[in-house]
PDB file of C-alpha atoms in Angstrom:
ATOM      1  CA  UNK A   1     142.787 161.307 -99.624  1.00  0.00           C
ATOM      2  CA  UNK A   2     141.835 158.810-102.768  1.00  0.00           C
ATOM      3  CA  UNK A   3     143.356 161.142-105.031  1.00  0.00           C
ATOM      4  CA  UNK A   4     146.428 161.234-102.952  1.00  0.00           C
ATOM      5  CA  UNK A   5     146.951 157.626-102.685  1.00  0.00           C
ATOM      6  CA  UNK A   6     146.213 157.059-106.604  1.00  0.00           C
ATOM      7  CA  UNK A   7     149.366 159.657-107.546  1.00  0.00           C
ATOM      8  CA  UNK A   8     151.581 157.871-104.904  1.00  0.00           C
ATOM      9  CA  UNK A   9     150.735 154.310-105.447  1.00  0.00           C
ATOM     10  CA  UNK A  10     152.468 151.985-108.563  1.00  0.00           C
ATOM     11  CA  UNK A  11     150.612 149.552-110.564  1.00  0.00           C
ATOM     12  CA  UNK A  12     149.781 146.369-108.312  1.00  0.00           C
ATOM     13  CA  UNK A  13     149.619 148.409-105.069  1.00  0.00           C
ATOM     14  CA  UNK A  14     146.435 147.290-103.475  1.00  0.00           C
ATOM     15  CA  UNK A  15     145.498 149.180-100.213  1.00  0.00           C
ATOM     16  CA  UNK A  16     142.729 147.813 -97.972  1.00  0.00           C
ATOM     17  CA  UNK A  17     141.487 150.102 -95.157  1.00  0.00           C
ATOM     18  CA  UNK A  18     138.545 148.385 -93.428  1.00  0.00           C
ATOM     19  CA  UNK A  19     136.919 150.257 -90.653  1.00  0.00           C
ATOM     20  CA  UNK A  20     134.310 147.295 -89.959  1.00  0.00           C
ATOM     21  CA  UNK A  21     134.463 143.970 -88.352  1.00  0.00           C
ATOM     22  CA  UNK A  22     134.952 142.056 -91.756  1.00  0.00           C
ATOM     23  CA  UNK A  23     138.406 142.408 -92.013  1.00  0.00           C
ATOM     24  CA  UNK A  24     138.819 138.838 -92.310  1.00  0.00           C
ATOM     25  CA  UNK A  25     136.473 138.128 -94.879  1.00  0.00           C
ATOM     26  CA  UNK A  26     137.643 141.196 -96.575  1.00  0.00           C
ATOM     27  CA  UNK A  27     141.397 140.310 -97.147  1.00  0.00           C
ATOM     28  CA  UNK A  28     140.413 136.547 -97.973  1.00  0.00           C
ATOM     29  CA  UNK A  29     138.164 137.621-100.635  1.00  0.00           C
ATOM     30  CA  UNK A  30     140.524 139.987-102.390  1.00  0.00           C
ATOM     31  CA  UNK A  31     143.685 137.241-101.674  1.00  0.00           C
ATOM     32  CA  UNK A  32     141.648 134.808-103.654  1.00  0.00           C
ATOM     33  CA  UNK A  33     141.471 137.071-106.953  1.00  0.00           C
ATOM     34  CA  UNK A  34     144.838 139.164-106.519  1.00  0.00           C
ATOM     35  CA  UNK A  35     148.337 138.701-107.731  1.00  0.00           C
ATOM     36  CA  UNK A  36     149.309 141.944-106.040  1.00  0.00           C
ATOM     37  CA  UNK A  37     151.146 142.729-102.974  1.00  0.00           C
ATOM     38  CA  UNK A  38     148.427 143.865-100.322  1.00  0.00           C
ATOM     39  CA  UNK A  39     149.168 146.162 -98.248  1.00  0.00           C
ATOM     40  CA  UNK A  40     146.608 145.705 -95.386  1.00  0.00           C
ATOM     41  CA  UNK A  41     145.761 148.393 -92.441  1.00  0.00           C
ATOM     42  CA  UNK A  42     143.044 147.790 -89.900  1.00  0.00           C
ATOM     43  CA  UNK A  43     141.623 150.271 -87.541  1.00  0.00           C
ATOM     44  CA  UNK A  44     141.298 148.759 -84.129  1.00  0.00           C
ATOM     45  CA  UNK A  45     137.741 148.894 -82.864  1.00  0.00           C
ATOM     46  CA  UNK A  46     135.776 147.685 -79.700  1.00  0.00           C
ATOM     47  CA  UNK A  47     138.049 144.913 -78.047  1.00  0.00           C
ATOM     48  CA  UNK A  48     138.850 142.935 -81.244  1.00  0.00           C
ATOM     49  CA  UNK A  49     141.546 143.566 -83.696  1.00  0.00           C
ATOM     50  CA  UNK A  50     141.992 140.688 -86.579  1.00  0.00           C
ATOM     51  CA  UNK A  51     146.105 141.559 -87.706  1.00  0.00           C
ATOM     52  CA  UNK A  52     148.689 140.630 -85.849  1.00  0.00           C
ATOM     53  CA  UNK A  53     150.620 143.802 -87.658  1.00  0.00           C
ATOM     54  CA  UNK A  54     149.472 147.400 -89.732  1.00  0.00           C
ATOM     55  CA  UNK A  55     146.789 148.223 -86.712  1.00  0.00           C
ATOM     56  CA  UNK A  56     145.408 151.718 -86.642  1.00  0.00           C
ATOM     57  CA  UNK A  57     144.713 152.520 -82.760  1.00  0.00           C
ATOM     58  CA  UNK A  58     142.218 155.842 -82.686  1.00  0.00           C
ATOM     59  CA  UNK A  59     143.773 155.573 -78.890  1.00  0.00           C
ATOM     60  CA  UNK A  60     146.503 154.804 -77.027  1.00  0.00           C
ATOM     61  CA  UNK A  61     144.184 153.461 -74.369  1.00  0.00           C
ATOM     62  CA  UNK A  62     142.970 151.232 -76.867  1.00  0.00           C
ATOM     63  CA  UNK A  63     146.888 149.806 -78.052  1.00  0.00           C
ATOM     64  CA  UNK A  64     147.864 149.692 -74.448  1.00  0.00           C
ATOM     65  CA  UNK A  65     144.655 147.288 -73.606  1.00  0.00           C
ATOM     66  CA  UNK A  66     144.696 144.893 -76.675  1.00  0.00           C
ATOM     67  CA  UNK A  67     148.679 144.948 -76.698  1.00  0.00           C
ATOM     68  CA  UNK A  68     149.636 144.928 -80.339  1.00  0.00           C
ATOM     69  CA  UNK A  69     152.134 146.779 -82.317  1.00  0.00           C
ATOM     70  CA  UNK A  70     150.580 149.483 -84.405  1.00  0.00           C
ATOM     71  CA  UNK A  71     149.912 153.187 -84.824  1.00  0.00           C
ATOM     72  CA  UNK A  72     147.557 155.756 -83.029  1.00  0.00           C
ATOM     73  CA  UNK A  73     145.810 158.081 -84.897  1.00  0.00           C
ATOM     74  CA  UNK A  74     142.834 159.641 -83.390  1.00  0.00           C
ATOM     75  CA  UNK A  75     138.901 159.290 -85.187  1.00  0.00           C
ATOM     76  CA  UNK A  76     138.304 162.456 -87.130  1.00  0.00           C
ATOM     77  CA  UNK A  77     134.217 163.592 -88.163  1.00  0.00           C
ATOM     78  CA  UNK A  78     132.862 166.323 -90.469  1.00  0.00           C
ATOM     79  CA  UNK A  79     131.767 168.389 -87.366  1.00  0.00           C
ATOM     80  CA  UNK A  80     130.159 171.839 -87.137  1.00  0.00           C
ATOM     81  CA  UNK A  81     130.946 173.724 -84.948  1.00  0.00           C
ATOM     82  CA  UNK A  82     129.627 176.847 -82.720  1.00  0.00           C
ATOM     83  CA  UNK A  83     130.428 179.816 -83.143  1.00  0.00           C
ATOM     84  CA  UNK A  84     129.039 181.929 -80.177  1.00  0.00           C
ATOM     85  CA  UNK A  85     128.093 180.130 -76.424  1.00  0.00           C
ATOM     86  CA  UNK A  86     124.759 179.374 -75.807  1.00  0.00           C
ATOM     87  CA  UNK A  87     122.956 182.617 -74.031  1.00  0.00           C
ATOM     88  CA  UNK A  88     119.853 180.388 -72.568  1.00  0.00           C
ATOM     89  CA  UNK A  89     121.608 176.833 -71.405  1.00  0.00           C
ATOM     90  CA  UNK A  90     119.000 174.764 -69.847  1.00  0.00           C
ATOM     91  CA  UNK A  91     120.166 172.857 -66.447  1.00  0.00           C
ATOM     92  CA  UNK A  92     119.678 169.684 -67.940  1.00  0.00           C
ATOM     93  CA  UNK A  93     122.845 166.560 -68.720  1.00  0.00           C
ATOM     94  CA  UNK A  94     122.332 165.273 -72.606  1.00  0.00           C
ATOM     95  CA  UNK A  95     123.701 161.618 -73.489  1.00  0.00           C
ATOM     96  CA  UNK A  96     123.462 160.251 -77.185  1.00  0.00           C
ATOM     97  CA  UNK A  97     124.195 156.824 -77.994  1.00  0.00           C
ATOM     98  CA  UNK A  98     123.367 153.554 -77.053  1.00  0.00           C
ATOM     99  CA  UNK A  99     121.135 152.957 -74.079  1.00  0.00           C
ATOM    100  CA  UNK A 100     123.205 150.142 -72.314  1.00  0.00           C
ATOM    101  CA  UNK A 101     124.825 149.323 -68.818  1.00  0.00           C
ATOM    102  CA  UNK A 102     128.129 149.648 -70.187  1.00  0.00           C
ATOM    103  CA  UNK A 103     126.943 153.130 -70.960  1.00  0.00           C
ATOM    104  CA  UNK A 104     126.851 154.234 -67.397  1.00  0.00           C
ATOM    105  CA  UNK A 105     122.983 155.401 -68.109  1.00  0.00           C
ATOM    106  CA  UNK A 106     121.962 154.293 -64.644  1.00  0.00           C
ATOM    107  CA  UNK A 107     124.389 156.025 -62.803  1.00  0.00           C
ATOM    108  CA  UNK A 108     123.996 159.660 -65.201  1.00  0.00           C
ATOM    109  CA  UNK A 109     120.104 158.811 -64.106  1.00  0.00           C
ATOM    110  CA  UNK A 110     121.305 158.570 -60.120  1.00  0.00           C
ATOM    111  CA  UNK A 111     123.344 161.695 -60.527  1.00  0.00           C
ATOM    112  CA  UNK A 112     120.945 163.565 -62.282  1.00  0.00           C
ATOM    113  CA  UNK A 113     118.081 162.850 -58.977  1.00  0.00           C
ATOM    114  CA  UNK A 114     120.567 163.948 -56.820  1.00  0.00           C
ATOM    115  CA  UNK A 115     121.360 167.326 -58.664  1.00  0.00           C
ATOM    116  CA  UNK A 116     117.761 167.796 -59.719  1.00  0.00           C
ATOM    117  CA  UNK A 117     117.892 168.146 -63.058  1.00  0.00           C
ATOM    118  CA  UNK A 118     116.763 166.243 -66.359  1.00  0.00           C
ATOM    119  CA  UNK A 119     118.746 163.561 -67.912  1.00  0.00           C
ATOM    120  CA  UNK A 120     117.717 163.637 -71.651  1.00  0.00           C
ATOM    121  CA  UNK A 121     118.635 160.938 -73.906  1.00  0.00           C
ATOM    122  CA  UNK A 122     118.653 160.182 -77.656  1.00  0.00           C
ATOM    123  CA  UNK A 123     119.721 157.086 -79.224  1.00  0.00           C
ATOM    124  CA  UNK A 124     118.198 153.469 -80.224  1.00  0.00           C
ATOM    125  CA  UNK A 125     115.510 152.036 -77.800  1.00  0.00           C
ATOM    126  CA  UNK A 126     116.624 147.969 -77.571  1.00  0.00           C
ATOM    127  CA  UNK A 127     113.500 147.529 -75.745  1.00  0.00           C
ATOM    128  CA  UNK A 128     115.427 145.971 -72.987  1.00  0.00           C
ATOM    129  CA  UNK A 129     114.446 145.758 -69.139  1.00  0.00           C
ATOM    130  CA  UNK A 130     117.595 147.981 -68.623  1.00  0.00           C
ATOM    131  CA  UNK A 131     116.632 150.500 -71.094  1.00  0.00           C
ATOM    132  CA  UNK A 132     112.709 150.225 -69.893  1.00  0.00           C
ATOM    133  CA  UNK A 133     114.051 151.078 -66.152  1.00  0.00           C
ATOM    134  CA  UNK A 134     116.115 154.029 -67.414  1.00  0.00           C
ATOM    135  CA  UNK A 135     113.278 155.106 -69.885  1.00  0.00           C
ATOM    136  CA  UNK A 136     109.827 155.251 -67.622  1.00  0.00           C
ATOM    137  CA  UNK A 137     111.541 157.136 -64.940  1.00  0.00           C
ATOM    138  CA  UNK A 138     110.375 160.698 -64.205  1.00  0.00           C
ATOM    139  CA  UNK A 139     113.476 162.488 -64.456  1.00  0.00           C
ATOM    140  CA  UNK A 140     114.598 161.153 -68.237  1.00  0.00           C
ATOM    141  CA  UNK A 141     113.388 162.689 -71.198  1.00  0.00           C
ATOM    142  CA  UNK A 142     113.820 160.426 -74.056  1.00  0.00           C
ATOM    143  CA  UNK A 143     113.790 161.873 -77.769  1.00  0.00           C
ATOM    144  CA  UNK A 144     114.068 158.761 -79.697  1.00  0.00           C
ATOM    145  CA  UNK A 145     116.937 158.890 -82.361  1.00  0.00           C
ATOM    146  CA  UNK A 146     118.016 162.350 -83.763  1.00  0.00           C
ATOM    147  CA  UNK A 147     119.910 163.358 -87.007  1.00  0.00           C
ATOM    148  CA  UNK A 148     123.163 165.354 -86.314  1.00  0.00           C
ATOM    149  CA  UNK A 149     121.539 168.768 -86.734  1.00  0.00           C
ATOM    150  CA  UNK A 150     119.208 167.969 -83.948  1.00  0.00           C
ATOM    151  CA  UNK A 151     122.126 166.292 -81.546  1.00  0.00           C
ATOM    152  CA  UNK A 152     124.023 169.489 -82.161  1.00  0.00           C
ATOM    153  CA  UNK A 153     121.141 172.139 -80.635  1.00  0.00           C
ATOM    154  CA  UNK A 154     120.580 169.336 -77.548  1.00  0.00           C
ATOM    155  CA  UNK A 155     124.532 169.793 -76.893  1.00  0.00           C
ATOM    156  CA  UNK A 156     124.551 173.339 -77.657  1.00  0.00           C
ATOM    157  CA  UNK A 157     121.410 174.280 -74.933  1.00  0.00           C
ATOM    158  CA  UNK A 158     122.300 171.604 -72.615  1.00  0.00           C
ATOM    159  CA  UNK A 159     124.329 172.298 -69.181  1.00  0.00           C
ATOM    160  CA  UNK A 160     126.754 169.773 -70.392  1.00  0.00           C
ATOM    161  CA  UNK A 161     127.418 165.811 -71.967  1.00  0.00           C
ATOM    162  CA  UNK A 162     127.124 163.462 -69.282  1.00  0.00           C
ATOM    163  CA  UNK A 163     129.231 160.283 -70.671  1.00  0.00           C
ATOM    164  CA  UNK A 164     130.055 157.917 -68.371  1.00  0.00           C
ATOM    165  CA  UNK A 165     131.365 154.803 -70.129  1.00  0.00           C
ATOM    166  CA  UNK A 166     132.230 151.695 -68.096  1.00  0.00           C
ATOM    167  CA  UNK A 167     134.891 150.028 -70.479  1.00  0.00           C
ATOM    168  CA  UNK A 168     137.795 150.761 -72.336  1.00  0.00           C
ATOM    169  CA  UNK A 169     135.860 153.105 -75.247  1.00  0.00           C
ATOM    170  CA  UNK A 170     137.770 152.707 -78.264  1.00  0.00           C
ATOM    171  CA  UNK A 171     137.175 156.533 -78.593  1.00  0.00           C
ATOM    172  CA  UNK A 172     133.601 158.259 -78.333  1.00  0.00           C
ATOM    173  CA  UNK A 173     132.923 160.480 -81.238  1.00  0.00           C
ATOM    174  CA  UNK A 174     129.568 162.110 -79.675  1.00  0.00           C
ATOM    175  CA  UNK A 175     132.299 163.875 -76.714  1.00  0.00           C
ATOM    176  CA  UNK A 176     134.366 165.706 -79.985  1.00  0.00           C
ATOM    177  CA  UNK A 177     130.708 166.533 -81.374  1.00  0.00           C
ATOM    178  CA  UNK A 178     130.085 167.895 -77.695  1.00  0.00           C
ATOM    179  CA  UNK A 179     132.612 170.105 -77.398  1.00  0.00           C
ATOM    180  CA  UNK A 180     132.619 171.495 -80.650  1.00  0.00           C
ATOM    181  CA  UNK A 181     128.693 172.475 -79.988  1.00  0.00           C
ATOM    182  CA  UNK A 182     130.396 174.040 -76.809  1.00  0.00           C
ATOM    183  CA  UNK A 183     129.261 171.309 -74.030  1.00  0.00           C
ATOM    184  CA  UNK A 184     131.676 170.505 -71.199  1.00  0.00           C
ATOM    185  CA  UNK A 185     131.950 166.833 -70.656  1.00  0.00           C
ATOM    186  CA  UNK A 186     131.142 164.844 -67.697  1.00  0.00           C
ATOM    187  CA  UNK A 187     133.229 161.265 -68.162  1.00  0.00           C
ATOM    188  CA  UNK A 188     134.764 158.558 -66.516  1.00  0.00           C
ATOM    189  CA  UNK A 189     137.866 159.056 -68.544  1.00  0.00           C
ATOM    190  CA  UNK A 190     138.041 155.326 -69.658  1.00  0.00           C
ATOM    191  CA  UNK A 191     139.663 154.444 -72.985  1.00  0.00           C
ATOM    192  CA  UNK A 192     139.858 157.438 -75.752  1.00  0.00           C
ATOM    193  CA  UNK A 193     137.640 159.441 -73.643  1.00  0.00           C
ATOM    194  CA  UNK A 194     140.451 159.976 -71.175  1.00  0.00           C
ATOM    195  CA  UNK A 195     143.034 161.524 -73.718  1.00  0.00           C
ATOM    196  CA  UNK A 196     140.466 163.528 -75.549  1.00  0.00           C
ATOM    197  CA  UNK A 197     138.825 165.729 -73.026  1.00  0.00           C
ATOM    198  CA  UNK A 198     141.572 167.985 -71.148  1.00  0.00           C
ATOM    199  CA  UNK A 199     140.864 167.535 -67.311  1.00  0.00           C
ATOM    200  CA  UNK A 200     139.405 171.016 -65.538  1.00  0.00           C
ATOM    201  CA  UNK A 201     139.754 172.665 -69.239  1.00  0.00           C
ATOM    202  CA  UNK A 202     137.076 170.739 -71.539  1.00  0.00           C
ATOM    203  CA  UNK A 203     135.392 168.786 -68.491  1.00  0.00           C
ATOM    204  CA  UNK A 204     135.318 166.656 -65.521  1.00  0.00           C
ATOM    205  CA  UNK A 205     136.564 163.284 -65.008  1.00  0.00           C
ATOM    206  CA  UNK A 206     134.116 161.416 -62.469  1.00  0.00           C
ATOM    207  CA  UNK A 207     133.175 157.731 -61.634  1.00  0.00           C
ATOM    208  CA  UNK A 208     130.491 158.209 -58.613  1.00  0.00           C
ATOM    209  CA  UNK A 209     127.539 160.035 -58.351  1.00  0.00           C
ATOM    210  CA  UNK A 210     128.582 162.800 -55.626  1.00  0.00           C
ATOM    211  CA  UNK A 211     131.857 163.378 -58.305  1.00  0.00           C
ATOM    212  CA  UNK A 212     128.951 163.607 -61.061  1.00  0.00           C
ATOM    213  CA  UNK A 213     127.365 166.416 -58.756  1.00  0.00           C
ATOM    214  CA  UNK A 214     130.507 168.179 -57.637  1.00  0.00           C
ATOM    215  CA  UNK A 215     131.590 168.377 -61.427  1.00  0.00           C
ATOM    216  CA  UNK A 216     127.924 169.748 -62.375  1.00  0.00           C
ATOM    217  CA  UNK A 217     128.275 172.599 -59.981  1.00  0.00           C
ATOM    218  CA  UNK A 218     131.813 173.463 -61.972  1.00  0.00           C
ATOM    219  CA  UNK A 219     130.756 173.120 -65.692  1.00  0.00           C
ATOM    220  CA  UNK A 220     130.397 176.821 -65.821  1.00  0.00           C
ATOM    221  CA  UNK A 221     134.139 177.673 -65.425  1.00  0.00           C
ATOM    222  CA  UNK A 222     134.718 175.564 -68.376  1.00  0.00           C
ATOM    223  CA  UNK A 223     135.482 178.432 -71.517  1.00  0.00           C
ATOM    224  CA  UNK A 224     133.653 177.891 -74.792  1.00  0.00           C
ATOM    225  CA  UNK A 225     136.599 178.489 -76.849  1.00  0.00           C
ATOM    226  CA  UNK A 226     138.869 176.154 -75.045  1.00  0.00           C
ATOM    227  CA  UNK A 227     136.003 173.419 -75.682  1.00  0.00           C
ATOM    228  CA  UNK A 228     135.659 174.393 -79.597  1.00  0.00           C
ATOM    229  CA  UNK A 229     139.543 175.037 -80.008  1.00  0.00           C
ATOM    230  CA  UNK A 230     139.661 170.958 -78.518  1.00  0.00           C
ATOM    231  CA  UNK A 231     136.970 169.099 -81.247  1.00  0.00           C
ATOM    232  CA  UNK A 232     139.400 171.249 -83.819  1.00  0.00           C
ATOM    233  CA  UNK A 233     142.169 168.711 -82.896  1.00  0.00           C
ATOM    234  CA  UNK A 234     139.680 165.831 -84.412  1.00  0.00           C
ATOM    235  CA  UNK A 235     138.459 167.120 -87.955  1.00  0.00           C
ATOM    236  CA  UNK A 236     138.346 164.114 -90.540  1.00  0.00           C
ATOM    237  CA  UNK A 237     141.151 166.596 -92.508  1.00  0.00           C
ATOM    238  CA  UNK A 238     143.065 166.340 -89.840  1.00  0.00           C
ATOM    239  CA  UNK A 239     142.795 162.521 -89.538  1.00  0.00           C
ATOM    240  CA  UNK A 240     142.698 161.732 -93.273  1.00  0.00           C
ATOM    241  CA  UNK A 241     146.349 163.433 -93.692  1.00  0.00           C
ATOM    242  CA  UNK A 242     147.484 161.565 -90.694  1.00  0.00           C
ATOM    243  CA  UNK A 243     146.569 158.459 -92.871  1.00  0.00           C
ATOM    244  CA  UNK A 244     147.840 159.678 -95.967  1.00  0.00           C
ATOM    245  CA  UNK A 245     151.264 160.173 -94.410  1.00  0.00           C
ATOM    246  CA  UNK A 246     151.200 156.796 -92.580  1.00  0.00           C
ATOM    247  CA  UNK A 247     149.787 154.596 -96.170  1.00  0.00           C
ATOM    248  CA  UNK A 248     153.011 156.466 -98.428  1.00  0.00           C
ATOM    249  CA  UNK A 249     155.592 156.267 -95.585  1.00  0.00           C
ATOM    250  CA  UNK A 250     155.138 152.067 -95.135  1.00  0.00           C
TER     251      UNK A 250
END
């Protein structure tokens, strides 16, 4: 995409695509020591958004909450993906990420003692009292953080991604990294979540626990390739043209 931008832009063109929470900091800093024009784009994440104008939404969930004027291109990742469905699936839900309320992790933990299976987790330990609750029960297993490669074989052998978020997620990467390992998804649908997993095709929109255990008993009708032929829609190719076309057409 670098290459692209450097045949297409003219001398003084200055493009600033920030993906953090610095933006401000960012655009003051290069104001101070430019001349140029800048032409600034900022990718709306968690509930904050510093311009007033050039916003990058990876959800229309997201736009529609903070109500700005901008565009919606969905998060792309460097994903592998499987190539066969798991022959020996264990019956156990796998969540990866952060071990916080806003998570849902208590109510994956109730669901999962009502089915009677496992709830394993992976992800940073704050050493909270909410995470110590979730962590010394009997029914989680907790591996501690994991590199890609091993998130990918917990998705891949697991029954299915249990991720019930409880606000408006900007998007949730680990669901397109579930389905392309072939793992049906168990969500609330809030935020991105809800326009990137296909309802009754790539998994099971629930908020209680007797939906959680309803939509457990149904993650086996859910096709492999429909779940792969899904994450395909959110390769970082994808998104970086999706970019590209967006920086040389303002």
């Amino acid at each position: 995409m670098a290459s692209n931008l450097a045949a297409n832009s003219i001398r003084g063109d200055i493009v600033l695509f920030n993906h953090a929470d610095q933006y401000r900091a960012i655009k003051k800093m290069i104001s101070r020591f430019s001349l140029a024009k800048l032409n600034l784009f900022e990718v709306a994440h968690w509930m904050d958004s510093g311009l007033s104008k050039n916003i990058i939404y990876p959800s229309f969930a997201l736009k529609k909450h903070l109500r700005k004027q901008g565009w919606v291109i969905p998060h792309g990742i460097n994903l592998k993906f499987a190539v066969e469905p798991c022959i020996d699936k264990n019956s156990n839900l796998f969540f990866a990420g952060r071990l916080t309320k806003d998570k849902g992790i208590d109510i994956a933990l109730a669901a999962c003692k009502k089915i009677g299976c496992k709830l394993i987790l992976a992800g940073p330990d704050n050493k909270s009292d909410y995470s110590k609750s979730i962590l010394n029960d009997p029914s989680v297993i907790y591996l501690g953080e994991l590199d890609y490669s091993q998130i990918f074989s917990q998705y891949y052998h697991s029954r299915g991604q249990i991720y019930l978020t409880q606000y408006v997620e900007p998007f949730g990467l680990s669901v397109i990294e579930a389905m392309a390992a072939g793992s049906p998804i168990i969500t609330t649908g809030l935020g991105g979540t809800g326009e990137t997993v296909l309802e009754g095709r790539t998994g099971f929109f629930c908020s209680t626990v007797d939906e959680i255990a309803r939509a457990y008993e149904k993650l086996d009708t859910i096709a492999f390739d429909d779940l792969v032929s899904r994450a395909k829609d959110f390769t970082v190719e994808r998104m970086a043209r999706s970019y590209l076309d967006l920086f040389l057409s303002t």
